[in-house]
Each structure stands twice: as C-alpha cells, then as structure tokens.
Coordinates of N, CA, C and O in Angstrom, one line a residue:
M6 N -20.9 -8.7 18.0 CA -20.3 -8.2 16.9 C -21.9 -8.3 15.9 O -22.4 -9.7 15.9
S7 N -22.2 -7.7 15.3 CA -23.1 -7.4 14.1 C -22.9 -8.3 13.4 O -21.6 -8.4 12.8
P8 N -23.3 -9.1 12.2 CA -23.4 -9.5 11.2 C -22.6 -8.6 10.7 O -21.8 -9.4 9.5
R9 N -22.8 -7.5 10.1 CA -22.0 -6.8 9.3 C -20.6 -6.6 9.5 O -20.0 -6.5 8.5
A10 N -20.2 -6.4 10.7 CA -18.9 -6.1 11.1 C -18.4 -7.4 10.9 O -17.3 -7.9 10.8
T11 N -18.8 -8.6 11.3 CA -18.4 -10.1 11.3 C -18.0 -10.3 9.7 O -16.8 -10.4 9.5
L12 N -18.8 -9.7 9.0 CA -18.6 -10.1 7.7 C -17.4 -9.1 6.9 O -16.2 -9.3 6.2
S13 N -17.3 -8.1 7.6 CA -16.1 -6.8 7.2 C -14.8 -7.2 7.9 O -14.0 -7.2 7.2
A14 N -14.8 -7.9 8.9 CA -13.7 -8.6 9.6 C -13.0 -9.8 8.7 O -11.9 -10.3 8.5
L15 N -13.8 -10.6 8.2 CA -13.7 -11.6 7.4 C -12.8 -11.0 6.1 O -12.0 -11.9 5.8
V16 N -13.9 -10.4 5.4 CA -13.1 -9.8 4.2 C -11.7 -9.1 4.5 O -11.0 -9.3 3.5
I17 N -11.5 -8.8 5.1 CA -10.2 -8.0 5.8 C -9.0 -9.1 5.9 O -8.0 -9.1 5.4
V18 N -9.6 -10.2 6.6 CA -8.2 -11.2 6.9 C -8.6 -12.0 5.8 O -7.5 -12.6 4.9
L19 N -9.3 -12.5 4.7 CA -9.2 -12.8 3.5 C -8.4 -12.3 2.8 O -7.7 -12.8 1.7
A20 N -8.6 -10.8 2.4 CA -8.1 -9.8 1.6 C -6.4 -10.0 2.0 O -5.3 -10.3 1.5
A21 N -6.3 -10.0 3.3 CA -4.7 -9.8 3.7 C -4.0 -11.6 3.4 O -3.0 -11.4 2.9
G22 N -4.9 -12.4 3.7 CA -4.1 -13.5 3.1 C -3.8 -13.4 1.7 O -3.3 -14.6 1.3
C23 N -4.9 -13.0 0.9 CA -4.8 -13.3 -0.5 C -3.7 -12.5 -1.1 O -2.9 -12.9 -2.1
S24 N -3.0 -11.5 -0.3 CA -1.8 -10.6 -0.6 C -0.4 -11.3 0.5 O 0.7 -10.7 -0.4
A25 N -0.6 -12.1 0.8 CA 0.7 -12.9 1.2 C 1.3 -13.4 0.3 O 0.6 -14.1 -1.1
A26 N 3.0 -13.5 0.6 CA 3.7 -14.0 -0.4 C 3.5 -15.8 -0.4 O 3.0 -16.2 0.8
P27 N 3.3 -16.5 -1.3 CA 3.2 -17.9 -1.5 C 4.2 -18.7 -0.6 O 5.2 -18.4 -0.2
A28 N 3.5 -19.8 0.3 CA 4.2 -20.2 1.4 C 5.1 -21.0 0.4 O 5.9 -21.5 1.4
H29 N 5.1 -21.6 -0.6 CA 6.0 -23.0 -1.0 C 6.5 -22.0 -2.3 O 6.4 -21.1 -2.7
P30 N 8.1 -21.9 -1.7 CA 9.4 -21.3 -2.6 C 8.9 -21.2 -4.1 O 9.0 -20.4 -4.8
A31 N 8.9 -22.7 -4.5 CA 8.6 -23.1 -6.1 C 7.5 -22.3 -6.8 O 7.5 -22.1 -7.5
A32 N 6.5 -21.9 -5.9 CA 5.2 -21.3 -6.3 C 5.6 -19.5 -6.6 O 4.8 -19.1 -7.6
Q33 N 6.4 -19.1 -6.3 CA 7.0 -18.0 -6.2 C 8.0 -17.8 -7.7 O 8.4 -18.5 -8.2
T34 N 7.3 -16.6 -8.5 CA 7.9 -16.6 -9.8 C 8.3 -15.0 -10.1 O 7.9 -14.4 -9.5
S35 N 9.2 -15.2 -10.7 CA 10.1 -13.8 -10.9 C 9.8 -13.2 -12.4 O 9.9 -11.6 -12.5
A36 N 9.2 -13.7 -13.3 CA 9.0 -13.3 -14.7 C 7.2 -13.5 -14.9 O 6.5 -14.0 -14.7
A37 N 6.9 -12.2 -15.8 CA 5.6 -12.2 -16.1 C 5.5 -13.2 -17.2 O 6.7 -13.5 -18.1
C38 N 4.4 -13.9 -17.7 CA 4.4 -14.9 -18.7 C 3.2 -14.6 -19.9 O 2.3 -13.9 -19.3
R39 N 3.2 -15.4 -21.0 CA 2.2 -15.1 -22.2 C 1.9 -16.4 -22.1 O 2.3 -17.5 -22.2
Q40 N 0.9 -16.5 -22.8 CA 0.0 -18.2 -23.1 C 0.9 -18.5 -24.2 O 1.4 -17.5 -25.1
P41 N 1.0 -19.7 -24.7 CA 2.4 -20.4 -25.6 C 1.3 -20.3 -27.0 O -0.4 -20.2 -26.9
P42 N 1.5 -20.1 -28.1 CA 1.3 -20.2 -29.3 C 0.1 -21.4 -29.5 O 0.1 -22.4 -28.7
E43 N -1.0 -21.2 -30.5 CA -2.0 -22.2 -30.6 C -1.5 -23.6 -30.4 O -0.4 -23.9 -31.4
A44 N -2.3 -24.6 -29.8 CA -1.9 -25.8 -30.2 C -2.3 -26.4 -31.2 O -3.3 -26.2 -31.9
V45 N -1.3 -27.5 -31.8 CA -1.6 -28.1 -32.7 C -1.7 -30.0 -32.5 O -2.4 -30.3 -33.4
L46 N -1.5 -30.1 -31.3 CA -2.1 -31.4 -30.9 C -3.6 -31.5 -30.3 O -3.2 -30.4 -29.3
P47 N -4.2 -31.9 -30.3 CA -5.3 -32.2 -29.1 C -5.1 -32.1 -27.7 O -3.5 -33.0 -27.4
R48 N -5.5 -31.7 -26.6 CA -5.3 -32.3 -25.1 C -4.0 -31.5 -24.9 O -3.2 -32.1 -24.0
T49 N -3.3 -30.7 -25.6 CA -2.4 -29.9 -25.4 C -3.1 -27.8 -25.3 O -3.7 -28.1 -25.9
A50 N -2.3 -27.2 -24.3 CA -2.6 -25.8 -24.3 C -1.7 -25.2 -25.2 O -2.1 -24.2 -25.1
G51 N -0.8 -25.5 -25.8 CA -0.1 -24.9 -26.9 C 1.1 -25.6 -27.2 O 1.4 -26.6 -26.7
T52 N 1.9 -24.7 -28.7 CA 3.1 -25.5 -29.1 C 4.2 -24.7 -29.1 O 3.6 -23.4 -29.6
L53 N 5.2 -25.1 -28.8 CA 6.3 -24.1 -28.9 C 7.7 -24.9 -30.1 O 7.4 -25.7 -30.4
T54 N 7.8 -23.8 -31.0 CA 9.1 -24.1 -32.0 C 10.5 -23.5 -31.7 O 10.2 -22.7 -30.6
E55 N 11.5 -23.6 -32.5 CA 12.6 -22.9 -32.2 C 12.4 -21.7 -32.7 O 13.2 -20.7 -32.2
A56 N 11.4 -20.9 -33.0 CA 11.5 -19.8 -33.4 C 10.9 -18.9 -32.0 O 10.6 -17.7 -32.0
D57 N 10.1 -19.9 -31.0 CA 9.9 -19.4 -29.8 C 10.9 -18.8 -28.9 O 11.6 -19.8 -28.8
S58 N 10.4 -17.7 -27.8 CA 11.5 -17.6 -27.0 C 10.7 -16.7 -25.8 O 9.4 -16.1 -26.1
G59 N 11.0 -16.6 -24.5 CA 10.9 -15.8 -23.9 C 10.4 -16.9 -22.7 O 10.6 -17.9 -22.2
V60 N 9.1 -16.2 -22.1 CA 8.4 -16.8 -20.7 C 7.0 -16.8 -20.8 O 6.0 -16.1 -21.5
F61 N 6.3 -18.3 -21.3 CA 5.3 -18.6 -21.2 C 4.5 -19.3 -19.8 O 4.9 -19.8 -18.9
C62 N 3.4 -19.1 -19.9 CA 2.4 -19.7 -19.0 C 1.9 -21.0 -19.3 O 1.3 -21.2 -20.6
L63 N 1.7 -22.2 -18.3 CA 0.9 -23.3 -17.9 C 0.2 -23.6 -16.9 O 0.9 -22.9 -15.8
S64 N -1.1 -24.2 -17.0 CA -1.7 -24.8 -15.4 C -1.2 -25.8 -15.4 O -1.0 -26.7 -16.1
V65 N -1.3 -26.0 -13.9 CA -0.8 -27.4 -13.4 C -1.7 -28.3 -13.9 O -3.5 -27.8 -14.1
G66 N -1.5 -29.5 -14.5 CA -1.8 -30.8 -15.4 C -2.3 -30.4 -17.0 O -2.2 -31.3 -17.0
S67 N -2.1 -29.1 -17.1 CA -2.0 -28.7 -18.7 C -0.7 -29.4 -19.4 O 0.6 -29.4 -18.6
R68 N -0.5 -30.0 -20.7 CA 0.5 -30.1 -21.3 C 1.1 -29.2 -22.5 O -0.1 -28.5 -23.0
L69 N 1.9 -29.1 -22.7 CA 2.6 -28.2 -23.7 C 3.6 -29.1 -24.5 O 4.2 -30.0 -24.1
A70 N 3.1 -28.9 -25.9 CA 4.1 -29.6 -27.0 C 5.5 -28.8 -27.4 O 5.1 -27.6 -27.5
V71 N 6.0 -29.6 -27.9 CA 7.4 -28.7 -28.4 C 7.9 -29.4 -29.7 O 8.0 -30.9 -30.0
F72 N 8.3 -28.8 -30.6 CA 8.5 -29.3 -32.3 C 9.9 -28.5 -32.7 O 9.4 -27.4 -33.2
L73 N 10.8 -28.5 -32.7 CA 11.8 -28.2 -33.1 C 12.6 -28.7 -34.4 O 12.8 -30.0 -34.3
T74 N 12.5 -27.9 -35.3 CA 12.7 -28.2 -36.7 C 14.4 -27.7 -36.9 O 14.6 -26.3 -36.7
P75 N 15.5 -28.7 -37.5 CA 16.7 -27.7 -37.7 C 16.6 -26.6 -38.9 O 15.8 -27.0 -39.7
P76 N 17.3 -26.1 -38.7 CA 17.6 -24.6 -39.3 C 17.6 -25.0 -40.7 O 16.7 -24.4 -41.9
S77 N 18.4 -26.1 -41.6 CA 18.4 -26.2 -42.9 C 17.4 -27.2 -43.4 O 17.2 -27.4 -44.5
G78 N 16.6 -27.5 -42.3 CA 15.8 -28.5 -42.8 C 16.3 -29.8 -43.4 O 15.6 -30.9 -43.4
D79 N 17.6 -30.2 -42.9 CA 18.3 -31.5 -43.4 C 18.1 -32.1 -41.9 O 19.1 -31.8 -41.2
P80 N 17.8 -33.4 -41.7 CA 17.8 -34.0 -40.4 C 19.2 -34.7 -40.5 O 19.5 -34.8 -38.9
A81 N 20.0 -34.5 -41.1 CA 21.0 -35.6 -41.0 C 22.2 -34.7 -40.8 O 23.1 -34.4 -40.3
S82 N 21.8 -33.0 -41.0 CA 22.5 -31.8 -40.5 C 23.4 -31.8 -39.0 O 22.7 -32.4 -38.4
A83 N 24.1 -31.2 -38.6 CA 24.7 -30.7 -37.3 C 23.7 -29.7 -36.6 O 23.8 -29.5 -35.5
G84 N 22.6 -29.1 -37.5 CA 21.9 -28.6 -36.8 C 20.6 -29.2 -36.2 O 19.4 -28.5 -35.8
R85 N 20.4 -30.6 -36.2 CA 19.4 -31.2 -35.7 C 19.4 -30.7 -34.2 O 20.2 -30.9 -33.5
W86 N 18.3 -31.1 -33.3 CA 18.0 -30.5 -32.2 C 18.3 -31.6 -31.1 O 17.5 -33.1 -31.7
S87 N 18.8 -31.6 -30.1 CA 19.0 -32.6 -29.1 C 17.8 -32.7 -28.7 O 17.0 -31.7 -28.6
A88 N 17.5 -33.9 -27.4 CA 16.1 -34.0 -26.9 C 15.8 -32.6 -25.9 O 16.8 -32.1 -25.7
V89 N 14.8 -32.3 -25.9 CA 14.7 -31.1 -25.1 C 14.4 -31.6 -23.5 O 14.1 -32.4 -23.2
V90 N 14.6 -30.9 -22.7 CA 14.9 -31.1 -21.2 C 14.5 -29.9 -20.6 O 14.5 -28.6 -20.8
S91 N 14.0 -30.5 -19.4 CA 13.6 -29.4 -18.6 C 13.9 -29.5 -17.0 O 14.7 -30.2 -16.8
S92 N 14.6 -28.0 -16.8 CA 15.4 -27.9 -15.8 C 14.7 -28.1 -14.3 O 15.5 -28.1 -13.6
A93 N 13.6 -28.2 -14.0 CA 13.1 -28.6 -13.2 C 11.6 -29.6 -13.2 O 10.4 -29.2 -13.2
P94 N 12.3 -31.0 -13.2 CA 11.3 -31.9 -13.8 C 9.7 -32.0 -12.5 O 8.5 -32.4 -12.8
P95 N 10.5 -31.6 -11.2 CA 8.8 -31.5 -10.4 C 7.8 -30.6 -10.7 O 6.9 -30.6 -10.3
V96 N 8.3 -29.4 -11.5 CA 7.8 -28.3 -12.1 C 6.9 -28.7 -13.4 O 5.8 -28.7 -13.6
L97 N 7.6 -28.7 -14.0 CA 7.6 -29.2 -15.7 C 8.0 -30.7 -16.3 O 9.1 -30.7 -16.2
T98 N 7.4 -31.4 -16.1 CA 7.9 -32.9 -16.5 C 7.5 -33.4 -17.7 O 6.5 -33.0 -18.5
D99 N 8.6 -34.1 -18.2 CA 8.2 -34.8 -19.6 C 7.3 -36.0 -19.3 O 7.3 -36.9 -18.8
A100 N 6.5 -35.8 -20.2 CA 5.2 -36.5 -20.2 C 5.4 -37.8 -21.3 O 4.7 -38.2 -21.5
G101 N 6.5 -37.3 -22.0 CA 6.9 -38.4 -23.2 C 6.2 -38.1 -24.5 O 4.7 -37.8 -24.1
A102 N 6.7 -38.1 -25.7 CA 5.8 -38.0 -26.8 C 5.0 -39.7 -27.1 O 4.4 -39.6 -28.0
G103 N 5.1 -40.8 -26.4 CA 4.2 -41.8 -26.5 C 4.3 -42.6 -27.7 O 5.4 -42.3 -28.4
M104 N 3.0 -42.0 -28.4 CA 3.1 -42.9 -29.6 C 3.2 -41.7 -30.8 O 2.7 -42.1 -32.2
L105 N 3.6 -40.8 -30.3 CA 3.8 -39.6 -31.4 C 4.7 -39.5 -32.3 O 6.0 -40.2 -32.1
T106 N 4.6 -39.3 -33.6 CA 5.3 -39.8 -34.7 C 6.1 -38.3 -35.5 O 4.9 -38.2 -36.0
A107 N 7.0 -38.0 -35.2 CA 7.4 -36.4 -35.7 C 7.7 -36.7 -36.7 O 8.4 -37.7 -37.3
P108 N 7.8 -35.7 -37.8 CA 8.2 -35.4 -39.1 C 10.1 -36.0 -39.1 O 10.6 -35.5 -37.7
V109 N 10.5 -36.5 -40.0 CA 12.0 -36.9 -40.0 C 13.0 -35.7 -39.6 O 12.6 -34.5 -40.6
G110 N 13.6 -35.7 -38.9 CA 14.7 -34.4 -38.2 C 14.1 -33.8 -37.3 O 14.9 -32.9 -36.8
V111 N 12.7 -33.6 -37.3 CA 12.0 -32.9 -35.7 C 12.5 -33.3 -34.8 O 12.1 -34.6 -34.4
T112 N 12.4 -32.8 -33.7 CA 12.8 -33.1 -32.2 C 11.5 -32.7 -31.4 O 11.3 -31.7 -31.1
P113 N 10.4 -33.7 -31.1 CA 9.2 -33.6 -30.3 C 9.8 -33.9 -28.7 O 10.4 -34.2 -28.1
G114 N 8.2 -32.6 -28.2 CA 8.6 -33.1 -26.5 C 7.4 -32.9 -26.3 O 6.6 -31.6 -26.5
I115 N 6.8 -33.3 -25.1 CA 5.6 -33.1 -24.4 C 5.8 -32.7 -23.1 O 6.5 -34.1 -22.4
F116 N 5.7 -32.0 -22.6 CA 6.0 -31.5 -21.1 C 4.2 -31.2 -20.3 O 3.6 -31.0 -20.9
Q117 N 4.0 -31.8 -19.0 CA 3.3 -31.4 -18.7 C 3.5 -30.5 -16.7 O 4.4 -30.9 -16.5
G118 N 2.6 -29.7 -17.0 CA 2.6 -28.8 -15.5 C 2.5 -29.8 -14.3 O 1.3 -30.2 -13.9
A119 N 3.1 -30.1 -13.5 CA 3.4 -30.8 -12.6 C 3.0 -30.4 -11.2 O 1.9 -30.4 -10.2
S120 N 3.7 -29.1 -10.4 CA 3.1 -28.4 -9.6 C 3.9 -27.0 -10.3 O 4.4 -26.8 -10.9
A121 N 3.6 -26.2 -9.4 CA 3.5 -24.7 -9.3 C 5.2 -24.3 -9.3 O 5.5 -24.8 -8.4
G122 N 5.7 -23.2 -10.0 CA 6.9 -23.0 -10.1 C 7.5 -22.6 -11.7 O 6.5 -22.0 -12.3
E123 N 8.3 -22.3 -11.6 CA 9.3 -22.0 -13.0 C 10.2 -22.9 -13.2 O 11.1 -23.5 -12.7
A124 N 10.6 -23.3 -14.9 CA 11.3 -24.5 -15.3 C 11.5 -23.9 -16.7 O 10.7 -23.1 -17.2
R125 N 13.0 -24.1 -17.0 CA 13.3 -24.2 -18.5 C 13.3 -25.2 -19.2 O 13.6 -26.1 -18.7
L126 N 12.9 -24.9 -20.4 CA 12.8 -25.7 -21.8 C 14.2 -25.5 -22.2 O 14.1 -24.5 -22.7
T127 N 15.1 -26.7 -22.9 CA 16.3 -26.5 -23.3 C 16.7 -27.4 -24.3 O 16.0 -28.5 -24.4
S128 N 17.5 -27.3 -25.5 CA 17.6 -27.9 -26.2 C 19.2 -26.9 -27.1 O 19.2 -25.8 -27.1
G129 N 19.7 -28.2 -27.6 CA 21.1 -27.4 -28.4 C 21.4 -28.4 -29.8 O 20.5 -29.4 -29.7
T130 N 22.2 -28.1 -30.3 CA 22.6 -28.5 -32.0 C 23.9 -28.8 -31.9 O 24.8 -28.1 -31.0
A131 N 24.4 -29.9 -32.4 CA 25.8 -29.6 -32.5 C 26.6 -28.8 -33.2 O 28.1 -28.8 -33.2
A132 N 26.2 -28.2 -33.8 CA 26.6 -26.7 -34.6 C 26.7 -25.5 -34.0 O 27.1 -24.4 -34.0
G133 N 26.2 -26.0 -32.4 CA 26.4 -24.6 -31.7 C 24.8 -24.1 -31.4 O 25.3 -22.9 -30.8
G134 N 23.9 -24.5 -31.7 CA 22.7 -23.5 -32.0 C 22.5 -24.1 -30.3 O 22.9 -24.8 -29.5
S135 N 21.3 -22.9 -30.2 CA 20.7 -23.3 -28.6 C 19.4 -23.0 -28.7 O 19.0 -21.9 -29.4
W136 N 18.5 -23.5 -27.8 CA 17.0 -23.0 -28.0 C 16.5 -22.7 -26.3 O 16.7 -23.8 -25.5
Q137 N 15.9 -21.9 -25.8 CA 15.4 -21.9 -24.5 C 14.2 -21.4 -24.2 O 14.2 -20.2 -24.8
V138 N 13.3 -21.8 -23.3 CA 12.1 -20.8 -22.9 C 11.9 -21.1 -21.4 O 12.6 -22.2 -21.0
T139 N 11.5 -20.3 -21.0 CA 10.9 -20.4 -19.7 C 9.5 -20.7 -19.6 O 8.4 -20.0 -20.3
V140 N 8.7 -21.4 -18.3 CA 7.7 -21.9 -18.6 C 7.2 -21.7 -16.8 O 7.9 -22.1 -16.3
V141 N 6.0 -21.0 -16.9 CA 5.8 -20.7 -15.4 C 4.5 -21.3 -15.2 O 3.6 -21.2 -16.0
V142 N 4.4 -22.2 -14.4 CA 3.4 -23.2 -14.0 C 2.8 -22.5 -12.9 O 3.5 -22.5 -11.7
S143 N 1.4 -22.9 -13.0 CA 0.7 -22.0 -11.9 C -1.1 -23.0 -12.0 O -1.4 -23.4 -12.8

C-alpha cells in the first residue's frame, strides 16, 4: 500500500472514531450549553447568581462560583437560600467555599468539574423559592 493510501485509510479510521458515541454514559449530554457569566473570583471560570438559569458549560478541572442573594435583601427573611447542592458530585463536586466570606445573607458555593457529564445545581428558600441550573462538564 502506498503512503498516500495508508494516510487516507488512517484519516477514515480516525474520523469514524471521532463520530462514535462516547464510551462512558456520564460523558453523554443531552443539552446545548453556554459559557457562565463572567467570573468575579480568581481561579474560577464564571459566576452564577439567582438570576441565572439554563444550561452552562464547564471544563473538567475548572471551578464555578455561585452566589445566591435573598430576593428582599434581608438575610433573616424566609427568602434566604439553602446550601447549593450538586445532583451528581462525581461530575460536579462541591469544592467548598474555604476561606471565602460571603456578604451577610448571601449563600455561596464553589463547584469543580470532576469528570465529564451533566449535573444540576439546586437551592431553595423557606418561602418556596427555587433555583436550578444544569452544568455540562466536558
């Protein structure tokens, strides 16, 4: 086989491999995603607030900050958000707020993309408010 024919065969094999479905089910995602809003903390890929909704993209190893503020701004109100929780910690893990001190009444969260897949971040208030976004980690 000539070098040109060998190269052509290799390109066909590689192209077929790239179009195949991911081998790991967690790596499959069903939703298109967009980049999170601009980061307000160093070493994070973006920042989400209670005003954000939808599906966001995050790279494996990257961090995402979340800051949820009560609608009334009153930290003692029933509008204060509960801790933000990931539906799939193996995909999007709680990286802990560490030394982060959020303003009074603000619920912070820092999450890191741990492996390819999809996870929901959720929180709620005693007054019945709810917040949810989906994060696609790749």
